[in-house]
Amino acid sequence: MELFSQAEPYRIKVVEPLKLTTKSQRADILRKAHYNIFNIPAEDVFVDLLTDSGTSAMSQYQWAGMMTGDESYAGCRNWFHLEEVVREITGYPYVLPTHQGRPAENILMMLHLQPGFSALGNMFFDTTHAHVVHKGGIPHDLVIDEGLDTTAEHPFKGNIDLEKLETFIRKEGREKVGLIHITVTCNNNGGQPVSMENLRGVRAIADKYGLPFYLDAARFAENAYFIKQREPGYENKSVKDIAREMFSYADGCTMSSKKDGLVNIGGFLALKDEQKYRQAQQLLILLEGFVTYGGMAGRDLEALAIGLQEVLDEPYLASRIRQVHLLGNMLLEAGVPALRPIGGHCVMLDMKRFLPHIPQEQYPAEAFTAELYLDSGTRGCGLGQLAFGCEDPQSGEIHYSPLEVVRLAIPRRVYTDNHIRHVAKSVIDLYERRQELKGMRLVWAPPGLRHFTAHLQPLD
Ligand code: F0G
């Protein structure tokens, strides 16, 4: 019997009861939240697919490890454990702990960028993009064209276009480029993997022009798993060896441990270069904390050291990806326009095809997330016009977001397949009665990052 890829390789010892709400209660909750799902108290959500970040369930070994937390200011034993594990997994000798991914990005961009410098990547995650801009840099997303086509089938839609990358460096001049930063898997287009061949190609270009090349490793284990499944020559290698090879091509990585660290908080920056490490240490002390805790408690360092090893367990990865694909495939089979192929941590729904009768200036992604919550208590995340577009208050001119999607991100080791079926049924029901859905009107919004706090109102 093939147990390996079917059942979860763990059983449940502690449960967290979920509150059941009625549709009329949810209608009330939505109204009070001004139809913005970010404003809904988490307790009123039945299946929370807002993010896979910091939402993992920890194992008995991680919880037990937390009891061994050494809360000394300097040199706590959990730090040495974490350092050893990160060195072993990445091969990078220099490790700096941070409280999550973005401080690691902040420090990395300070090391490599000056005003006017470009940062080149497949697709920069929002916070990385913001840290580049914050240093006066200019981020450029150079993902392959298939990566932006919601219907194109390609095994590695997270790949950077090597030709675009080299042309950019030649045209702009090597001295105007600060660094290359590749996100594995690529979050912005739905957790799409990057191939080993592509990483090797980036290394060759980085060497040719003498440029530093880093990974955003938030979902490194899921990326390594896809390489094993899809890239010829890797089928018989362990995911751990594949991950190590991925890291070997880069000069270091930033890490949000809230994803493939299987913890609720944490991150790190790891480097090959000693001089850069010395500089980074000074910034770490200034921004996060002493070099052996960097904004984390000793117990959290321990949970991370253990989580980083557990995430490379192949039966775990198989069941994790299988669950994400269970949701994606149920939706695709029902004709729901989900981004193809299904990625590593989420299913993305294309609202331009799901709700073509709602124009982008009426926020179809938010219209959908509100209706999904009302229907089944499920929380997804709208990533479209409200998040990335804008309307000029003076001229009334509208700048459109290229993508209008809803992300259903699956937390790790948290929900059962029955929760997934509950969500799938609700999305399919909504798809069948999509003509009834109406757009939204913006009632209030701050000038920037408006999707987090905006107030909306359904149109009559
Ligand atoms: N890089 C990637 C690829 C991410 O997905 C995130 C966070 C970060 C960096 C920043 O890390 O949150 O620990 O500071 N992504 C979350 C998400 C927020 O929902 O996708 P952080």
Coordinates of C-alpha atoms and ligand atoms in Angstrom, one line a residue:
M1 CA 0.0 0.0 0.0
E2 CA 1.3 3.4 -1.0
L3 CA 1.0 5.3 2.3
F4 CA 3.6 7.8 1.4
S5 CA 1.7 10.4 -0.5
Q6 CA -1.8 9.9 0.7
A7 CA -2.4 10.4 4.5
E8 CA -0.9 13.1 6.7
P9 CA 2.3 11.8 8.4
Y10 CA 1.1 13.0 11.8
R11 CA -2.0 12.7 14.0
I12 CA -3.7 15.4 16.1
K13 CA -3.1 15.7 19.8
V14 CA -4.4 19.2 20.6
V15 CA -7.4 20.8 18.9
E16 CA -8.5 24.4 18.7
P17 CA -12.3 24.6 18.6
L18 CA -13.8 26.7 15.8
K19 CA -16.8 29.0 16.3
L20 CA -19.8 28.3 14.1
T21 CA -21.7 31.3 13.0
T22 CA -25.0 31.7 11.2
K23 CA -25.3 33.5 7.9
S24 CA -27.2 36.4 9.5
Q25 CA -24.4 36.7 12.1
R26 CA -21.8 36.8 9.4
A27 CA -23.8 39.5 7.5
D28 CA -23.7 41.6 10.7
I29 CA -19.9 40.9 11.2
L30 CA -19.2 41.9 7.6
R31 CA -21.2 45.2 8.0
K32 CA -19.3 46.0 11.2
A33 CA -16.0 45.2 9.3
H34 CA -17.0 47.7 6.5
Y35 CA -16.9 44.7 4.1
N36 CA -13.1 44.4 4.5
I37 CA -12.1 40.9 5.6
F38 CA -9.0 42.3 7.3
N39 CA -11.3 44.0 9.8
I40 CA -13.0 40.7 10.8
P41 CA -12.0 39.3 14.2
A42 CA -10.2 35.9 13.5
E43 CA -12.5 34.2 16.0
D44 CA -15.4 34.8 13.7
V45 CA -13.7 33.1 10.7
F46 CA -14.3 29.4 10.2
V47 CA -11.5 28.5 7.7
D48 CA -8.8 31.2 7.6
L49 CA -6.9 31.2 4.3
L50 CA -5.8 34.8 4.5
T51 CA -2.2 33.7 4.7
D52 CA 0.2 30.7 5.2
S53 CA 2.5 33.1 7.1
G54 CA 3.0 32.5 10.8
T55 CA -0.1 30.2 10.8
S56 CA 1.5 26.8 10.9
A57 CA 0.8 24.2 13.6
M58 CA 3.9 23.3 15.5
S59 CA 4.9 19.7 16.3
Q60 CA 5.3 18.1 19.8
Y61 CA 9.1 18.4 19.3
Q62 CA 8.8 22.1 18.6
W63 CA 6.6 22.6 21.7
A64 CA 8.9 20.5 23.8
G65 CA 11.9 22.5 22.4
M66 CA 10.3 25.7 23.5
M67 CA 10.5 24.5 27.1
T68 CA 14.3 24.4 26.7
G69 CA 14.4 28.0 25.7
D70 CA 17.4 29.8 27.2
E71 CA 16.5 33.4 27.6
S72 CA 20.0 34.7 28.2
Y73 CA 20.7 38.0 26.5
A74 CA 24.0 36.8 24.8
G75 CA 25.0 33.3 23.5
C76 CA 21.9 31.3 24.4
R77 CA 22.2 27.6 23.5
N78 CA 19.1 27.7 21.2
W79 CA 21.0 30.2 19.0
F80 CA 23.9 27.8 18.6
H81 CA 21.4 25.1 17.7
L82 CA 19.7 27.3 15.1
E83 CA 23.0 28.5 13.6
E84 CA 24.1 24.9 13.2
V85 CA 20.9 23.9 11.5
V86 CA 20.9 26.8 9.1
R87 CA 24.5 26.2 8.2
E88 CA 23.7 22.6 7.5
I89 CA 20.7 23.3 5.4
T90 CA 22.0 26.2 3.4
G91 CA 25.8 25.7 3.5
Y92 CA 26.1 29.4 4.4
P93 CA 28.6 30.0 7.2
Y94 CA 27.3 33.3 8.5
V95 CA 23.8 33.5 10.0
L96 CA 21.9 36.5 11.5
P97 CA 18.6 35.9 13.3
T98 CA 15.7 38.4 12.7
H99 CA 12.2 38.4 14.1
Q100 CA 10.7 37.8 10.6
G101 CA 11.5 38.1 6.9
R102 CA 11.3 41.9 6.4
P103 CA 14.1 43.0 8.7
A104 CA 16.4 40.5 6.9
E105 CA 15.4 42.2 3.6
N106 CA 15.9 45.6 5.2
I107 CA 19.5 44.8 6.2
L108 CA 20.3 43.1 2.8
M109 CA 19.1 46.1 0.8
M110 CA 21.1 48.4 3.1
L111 CA 24.2 46.3 2.3
H112 CA 23.8 46.4 -1.5
L113 CA 21.7 49.4 -2.6
Q114 CA 22.3 53.1 -3.1
P115 CA 19.8 55.6 -4.5
G116 CA 19.3 55.0 -8.2
F117 CA 20.5 51.4 -8.1
S118 CA 18.4 48.6 -9.6
A119 CA 17.4 45.4 -7.8
L120 CA 16.6 42.6 -10.2
G121 CA 14.4 39.6 -9.4
N122 CA 11.7 37.2 -10.6
M123 CA 8.9 39.0 -8.7
F124 CA 9.6 40.9 -5.5
F125 CA 7.3 40.3 -2.6
D126 CA 5.6 43.5 -1.4
T127 CA 7.8 44.0 1.6
T128 CA 11.0 43.3 -0.4
H129 CA 9.8 45.7 -3.1
A130 CA 9.2 48.3 -0.4
H131 CA 12.6 47.9 1.2
V132 CA 14.3 48.3 -2.2
V133 CA 12.3 51.6 -2.8
H134 CA 13.0 52.7 0.8
K135 CA 16.8 52.6 0.0
G136 CA 16.2 54.7 -3.1
G137 CA 16.5 51.6 -5.3
I138 CA 14.4 50.5 -8.2
P139 CA 12.9 47.0 -8.2
H140 CA 12.5 45.2 -11.5
D141 CA 10.4 42.0 -11.9
L142 CA 11.8 40.0 -14.7
V143 CA 9.8 36.7 -14.4
I144 CA 9.3 34.7 -17.6
D145 CA 6.3 35.8 -19.7
E146 CA 4.4 32.6 -18.8
G147 CA 4.7 33.6 -15.2
L148 CA 2.3 36.4 -15.8
D149 CA -0.2 34.5 -18.0
T150 CA -2.8 33.0 -15.6
T151 CA -3.6 30.2 -18.1
A152 CA -0.2 29.2 -19.4
E153 CA 1.0 25.7 -18.3
H154 CA 4.7 25.7 -17.4
P155 CA 6.4 23.6 -14.7
F156 CA 8.5 26.5 -13.4
K157 CA 6.5 29.7 -13.7
G158 CA 8.6 31.3 -11.1
N159 CA 11.7 31.4 -13.3
I160 CA 13.4 34.7 -14.1
D161 CA 13.8 35.4 -17.8
L162 CA 17.6 35.0 -18.2
E163 CA 17.6 36.9 -21.4
K164 CA 15.7 39.8 -19.9
L165 CA 18.1 39.7 -17.0
E166 CA 21.3 39.9 -19.0
T167 CA 19.9 42.5 -21.4
F168 CA 18.9 44.7 -18.5
I169 CA 22.4 44.5 -17.0
R170 CA 24.1 45.2 -20.3
K171 CA 21.8 48.1 -21.1
E172 CA 21.8 49.8 -17.7
G173 CA 25.4 49.0 -16.9
R174 CA 26.6 46.6 -14.2
E175 CA 27.5 49.4 -11.9
K176 CA 23.9 50.5 -11.6
V177 CA 22.7 47.1 -10.4
G178 CA 22.8 46.5 -6.7
L179 CA 21.8 42.8 -6.5
I180 CA 19.8 39.9 -7.9
H181 CA 17.2 38.5 -5.5
I182 CA 15.1 35.4 -6.6
T183 CA 12.0 34.4 -4.6
V184 CA 11.5 30.6 -4.2
T185 CA 8.7 29.7 -4.6
C186 CA 7.4 32.8 -6.3
N187 CA 4.6 34.0 -4.0
N188 CA 3.2 36.8 -6.2
N189 CA 2.0 34.5 -9.0
G190 CA 0.7 31.7 -6.7
G191 CA 3.7 29.9 -5.3
Q192 CA 5.2 28.9 -8.6
P193 CA 8.6 27.2 -8.4
V194 CA 12.0 28.2 -9.8
S195 CA 14.0 25.4 -11.5
M196 CA 17.5 24.4 -10.6
E197 CA 18.6 25.1 -14.2
N198 CA 17.3 28.7 -13.9
L199 CA 19.2 29.2 -10.6
R200 CA 22.3 27.9 -12.3
G201 CA 21.7 30.3 -15.1
V202 CA 21.4 33.3 -12.7
R203 CA 24.7 32.3 -11.0
A204 CA 26.4 32.3 -14.4
I205 CA 25.1 35.8 -15.2
A206 CA 26.0 37.0 -11.7
D207 CA 29.5 35.7 -12.1
K208 CA 29.9 37.2 -15.6
Y209 CA 29.0 40.7 -14.3
G210 CA 30.3 40.3 -10.8
L211 CA 26.9 40.8 -9.2
P212 CA 25.7 39.5 -5.8
F213 CA 22.8 37.0 -6.0
Y214 CA 20.5 36.1 -3.1
L215 CA 17.5 33.9 -2.6
D216 CA 14.3 34.9 -0.8
A217 CA 14.0 31.4 0.8
A218 CA 10.6 31.8 2.5
R219 CA 9.2 28.7 0.8
F220 CA 12.5 27.0 -0.1
A221 CA 11.4 23.4 0.9
E222 CA 8.3 23.6 -1.3
N223 CA 10.4 24.8 -4.2
A224 CA 12.9 21.9 -3.7
Y225 CA 10.0 19.5 -3.6
F226 CA 8.7 20.7 -7.0
I227 CA 12.2 20.4 -8.4
K228 CA 12.2 16.7 -7.3
Q229 CA 8.8 16.2 -8.9
R230 CA 9.3 18.1 -12.1
E231 CA 13.0 18.6 -13.1
P232 CA 14.7 15.7 -14.9
G233 CA 17.7 14.4 -13.0
Y234 CA 16.4 15.2 -9.5
E235 CA 13.8 12.5 -9.0
N236 CA 16.1 10.3 -7.0
K237 CA 17.7 13.1 -4.9
S238 CA 16.6 14.0 -1.4
V239 CA 14.7 17.3 -1.0
K240 CA 17.4 18.2 1.5
D241 CA 20.2 17.7 -1.0
I242 CA 18.1 19.6 -3.6
A243 CA 17.6 22.5 -1.2
R244 CA 21.3 22.5 -0.5
E245 CA 22.1 22.7 -4.2
M246 CA 19.6 25.6 -4.6
F247 CA 21.3 27.5 -1.9
S248 CA 24.8 26.7 -3.3
Y249 CA 24.2 28.9 -6.4
A250 CA 23.4 32.1 -4.3
D251 CA 25.6 34.3 -2.1
G252 CA 23.1 34.1 0.7
C253 CA 19.4 34.3 1.5
T254 CA 16.7 36.2 3.3
M255 CA 14.2 34.0 5.1
S256 CA 10.8 34.5 6.5
S257 CA 10.6 31.5 8.8
K258 CA 6.9 32.0 9.2
K259 CA 6.4 29.9 6.1
D260 CA 8.8 27.0 5.6
G261 CA 10.3 27.4 9.1
L262 CA 7.0 25.9 10.4
V263 CA 6.9 28.5 13.2
N264 CA 4.6 31.4 14.1
I265 CA 7.4 34.0 14.2
G266 CA 11.0 34.2 13.0
G267 CA 13.5 34.8 10.2
F268 CA 17.1 35.1 9.3
L269 CA 19.7 36.4 6.9
A270 CA 22.4 34.0 5.9
L271 CA 25.6 34.9 4.0
K272 CA 28.7 33.5 2.4
D273 CA 30.8 36.7 2.7
E274 CA 32.5 37.5 6.0
Q275 CA 32.9 41.2 5.3
K276 CA 29.2 41.6 4.5
Y277 CA 28.4 39.6 7.6
R278 CA 30.4 42.0 9.8
Q279 CA 28.5 45.0 8.3
A280 CA 25.2 43.2 8.7
Q281 CA 25.9 42.4 12.4
Q282 CA 26.2 46.2 13.1
L283 CA 22.8 46.8 11.4
L284 CA 21.3 43.8 13.2
I285 CA 22.2 45.2 16.7
L286 CA 20.9 48.6 15.7
L287 CA 17.6 47.3 14.3
E288 CA 16.7 44.0 15.8
G289 CA 18.8 43.0 18.8
F290 CA 22.1 41.3 19.8
V291 CA 23.6 39.0 17.2
T292 CA 22.5 35.8 19.0
Y293 CA 18.8 36.6 19.3
G294 CA 18.0 39.3 16.7
G295 CA 14.5 40.0 18.0
M296 CA 13.5 36.4 18.9
A297 CA 13.1 34.8 22.3
G298 CA 15.4 31.8 23.0
R299 CA 12.3 29.5 22.9
D300 CA 11.4 30.8 19.4
L301 CA 15.0 30.2 18.1
E302 CA 14.6 26.5 19.3
A303 CA 11.2 26.0 17.7
L304 CA 12.7 27.3 14.4
A305 CA 15.8 25.1 14.6
I306 CA 13.4 22.1 14.9
G307 CA 10.9 23.4 12.3
L308 CA 13.6 23.8 9.6
Q309 CA 14.4 20.2 9.9
E310 CA 10.8 19.0 9.9
V311 CA 9.9 20.9 6.8
L312 CA 12.4 18.8 4.8
D313 CA 10.6 15.6 5.7
E314 CA 9.3 14.3 2.3
P315 CA 6.1 12.6 3.5
Y316 CA 5.2 16.0 5.1
L317 CA 5.9 17.9 1.9
A318 CA 4.0 15.4 -0.2
S319 CA 0.9 15.7 2.0
R320 CA 1.2 19.5 2.2
I321 CA 1.4 20.0 -1.6
R322 CA -1.3 17.3 -2.1
Q323 CA -3.7 19.3 0.1
V324 CA -3.1 22.5 -1.8
H325 CA -3.6 20.6 -5.0
L326 CA -6.8 19.0 -3.7
L327 CA -8.4 22.4 -3.4
G328 CA -7.0 23.6 -6.7
N329 CA -8.1 20.5 -8.6
M330 CA -11.6 20.5 -7.2
L331 CA -12.0 24.1 -8.4
L332 CA -10.5 23.5 -11.8
E333 CA -12.7 20.4 -12.4
A334 CA -15.7 22.6 -11.7
G335 CA -14.6 25.1 -14.3
V336 CA -13.6 27.8 -11.7
P337 CA -10.9 30.1 -13.2
A338 CA -7.9 29.3 -10.9
L339 CA -4.3 30.1 -11.9
R340 CA -2.7 27.1 -13.5
P341 CA -0.7 25.1 -12.6
I342 CA -1.6 25.1 -8.9
G343 CA 1.4 26.3 -6.9
G344 CA 2.9 25.3 -3.6
H345 CA 1.1 27.2 -0.8
C346 CA -2.1 28.7 -2.3
V347 CA -4.8 28.6 -4.9
M348 CA -5.3 31.9 -6.8
L349 CA -8.6 32.7 -8.4
D350 CA -8.6 35.0 -11.4
M351 CA -11.4 37.5 -10.8
K352 CA -11.2 39.0 -14.3
R353 CA -12.6 35.7 -15.5
F354 CA -14.6 34.8 -12.4
L355 CA -16.5 38.1 -12.3
P356 CA -16.1 39.6 -15.8
H357 CA -19.3 41.7 -15.2
I358 CA -17.6 43.6 -12.3
P359 CA -15.2 46.3 -13.6
Q360 CA -11.9 46.6 -11.7
E361 CA -12.8 50.0 -10.3
Q362 CA -15.6 48.2 -8.5
Y363 CA -13.1 45.9 -6.7
P364 CA -14.2 42.4 -7.8
A365 CA -11.6 40.7 -5.5
E366 CA -13.2 42.4 -2.4
A367 CA -16.7 41.7 -3.7
F368 CA -15.7 38.0 -3.9
T369 CA -13.9 37.8 -0.5
A370 CA -16.9 39.4 1.2
E371 CA -19.4 37.0 -0.4
L372 CA -17.1 34.0 0.3
Y373 CA -17.1 35.0 4.0
L374 CA -20.8 35.5 4.0
D375 CA -21.4 32.1 2.4
S376 CA -19.1 29.8 4.4
G377 CA -17.1 31.8 6.9
T378 CA -14.0 31.4 4.8
R379 CA -11.4 34.2 4.6
G380 CA -9.3 34.7 1.5
C381 CA -7.2 37.7 0.4
G382 CA -8.0 40.1 -2.4
L383 CA -4.9 41.1 -4.4
G384 CA -6.1 43.4 -7.2
Q385 CA -7.2 47.0 -7.8
L386 CA -7.7 47.9 -4.1
A387 CA -4.1 46.6 -3.2
F388 CA -2.2 47.6 -6.3
G389 CA -4.3 50.0 -8.3
C390 CA -5.1 53.6 -7.6
E391 CA -7.4 56.5 -8.6
D392 CA -6.0 60.0 -9.0
P393 CA -8.2 62.1 -6.7
Q394 CA -7.7 65.3 -8.9
S395 CA -8.0 64.0 -12.4
G396 CA -10.1 60.9 -11.6
E397 CA -7.7 58.9 -13.8
I398 CA -7.5 55.2 -12.9
H399 CA -4.3 53.2 -12.8
Y400 CA -5.2 49.6 -13.1
S401 CA -3.6 46.7 -11.3
P402 CA -2.5 44.1 -13.9
L403 CA -3.8 41.2 -11.8
E404 CA -7.1 40.9 -10.1
V405 CA -6.9 37.8 -8.0
V406 CA -8.0 36.3 -4.7
R407 CA -5.5 34.1 -2.9
L408 CA -6.6 31.2 -0.8
A409 CA -3.4 30.4 1.1
I410 CA -3.3 27.1 3.1
P411 CA -1.7 27.1 6.5
R412 CA 0.7 24.2 7.1
R413 CA -0.5 21.2 9.2
V414 CA -3.6 23.1 10.3
Y415 CA -6.7 22.2 8.4
T416 CA -8.1 18.8 7.4
D417 CA -9.3 17.8 3.9
N418 CA -12.9 18.4 5.2
H419 CA -12.1 22.0 5.7
I420 CA -10.7 22.1 2.2
R421 CA -13.9 20.5 0.8
H422 CA -16.0 23.1 2.7
V423 CA -14.1 25.9 1.0
A424 CA -14.2 24.3 -2.4
K425 CA -18.0 23.8 -2.2
S426 CA -18.4 27.4 -1.2
V427 CA -16.2 28.7 -4.1
I428 CA -18.0 26.5 -6.6
D429 CA -21.4 27.6 -5.3
L430 CA -20.4 31.2 -5.7
Y431 CA -19.1 30.5 -9.2
E432 CA -22.4 29.0 -10.2
R433 CA -24.3 32.1 -9.1
R434 CA -21.6 34.6 -10.0
Q435 CA -24.0 36.8 -12.0
E436 CA -25.7 37.7 -8.6
L437 CA -22.5 39.2 -7.2
K438 CA -22.2 42.9 -7.3
G439 CA -19.3 45.3 -7.2
M440 CA -18.1 47.5 -4.3
R441 CA -17.8 51.2 -3.6
L442 CA -14.9 52.6 -1.7
V443 CA -16.2 54.6 1.3
W444 CA -12.9 55.5 3.0
A445 CA -9.2 54.6 2.4
P446 CA -5.9 55.8 3.6
P447 CA -3.5 57.2 0.9
G448 CA -1.2 54.0 0.8
L449 CA -1.5 50.3 1.6
R450 CA -5.2 50.9 1.5
H451 CA -6.5 47.3 1.2
F452 CA -5.6 46.6 4.9
T453 CA -7.9 49.2 6.4
A454 CA -10.2 50.5 3.7
H455 CA -14.0 50.7 4.2
L456 CA -16.2 49.4 1.4
Q457 CA -19.9 49.2 0.7
P458 CA -21.7 46.8 -1.7
L459 CA -23.2 48.6 -4.7
D460 CA -27.0 48.4 -5.0
Ligands
F0G1 N1 9.1 37.1 1.1 C1 8.1 36.4 0.7 C2 8.2 35.6 -0.5 C3 6.9 36.4 1.5 O1 5.8 35.8 1.1 C4 6.9 37.2 2.7 C5 5.6 37.3 3.5 C6 8.0 37.9 3.0 C7 9.1 37.8 2.2 C8 8.1 38.8 4.2 O2 8.2 38.1 5.3 O3 6.1 38.6 6.6 O4 8.1 37.4 7.7 O5 8.3 39.8 7.1 N2 4.5 36.9 3.1 C9 3.3 36.9 3.8 C10 2.2 36.4 2.9 C11 2.9 38.1 4.6 O6 1.0 36.5 3.3 O7 2.4 36.0 1.8 P1 7.6 38.5 6.8

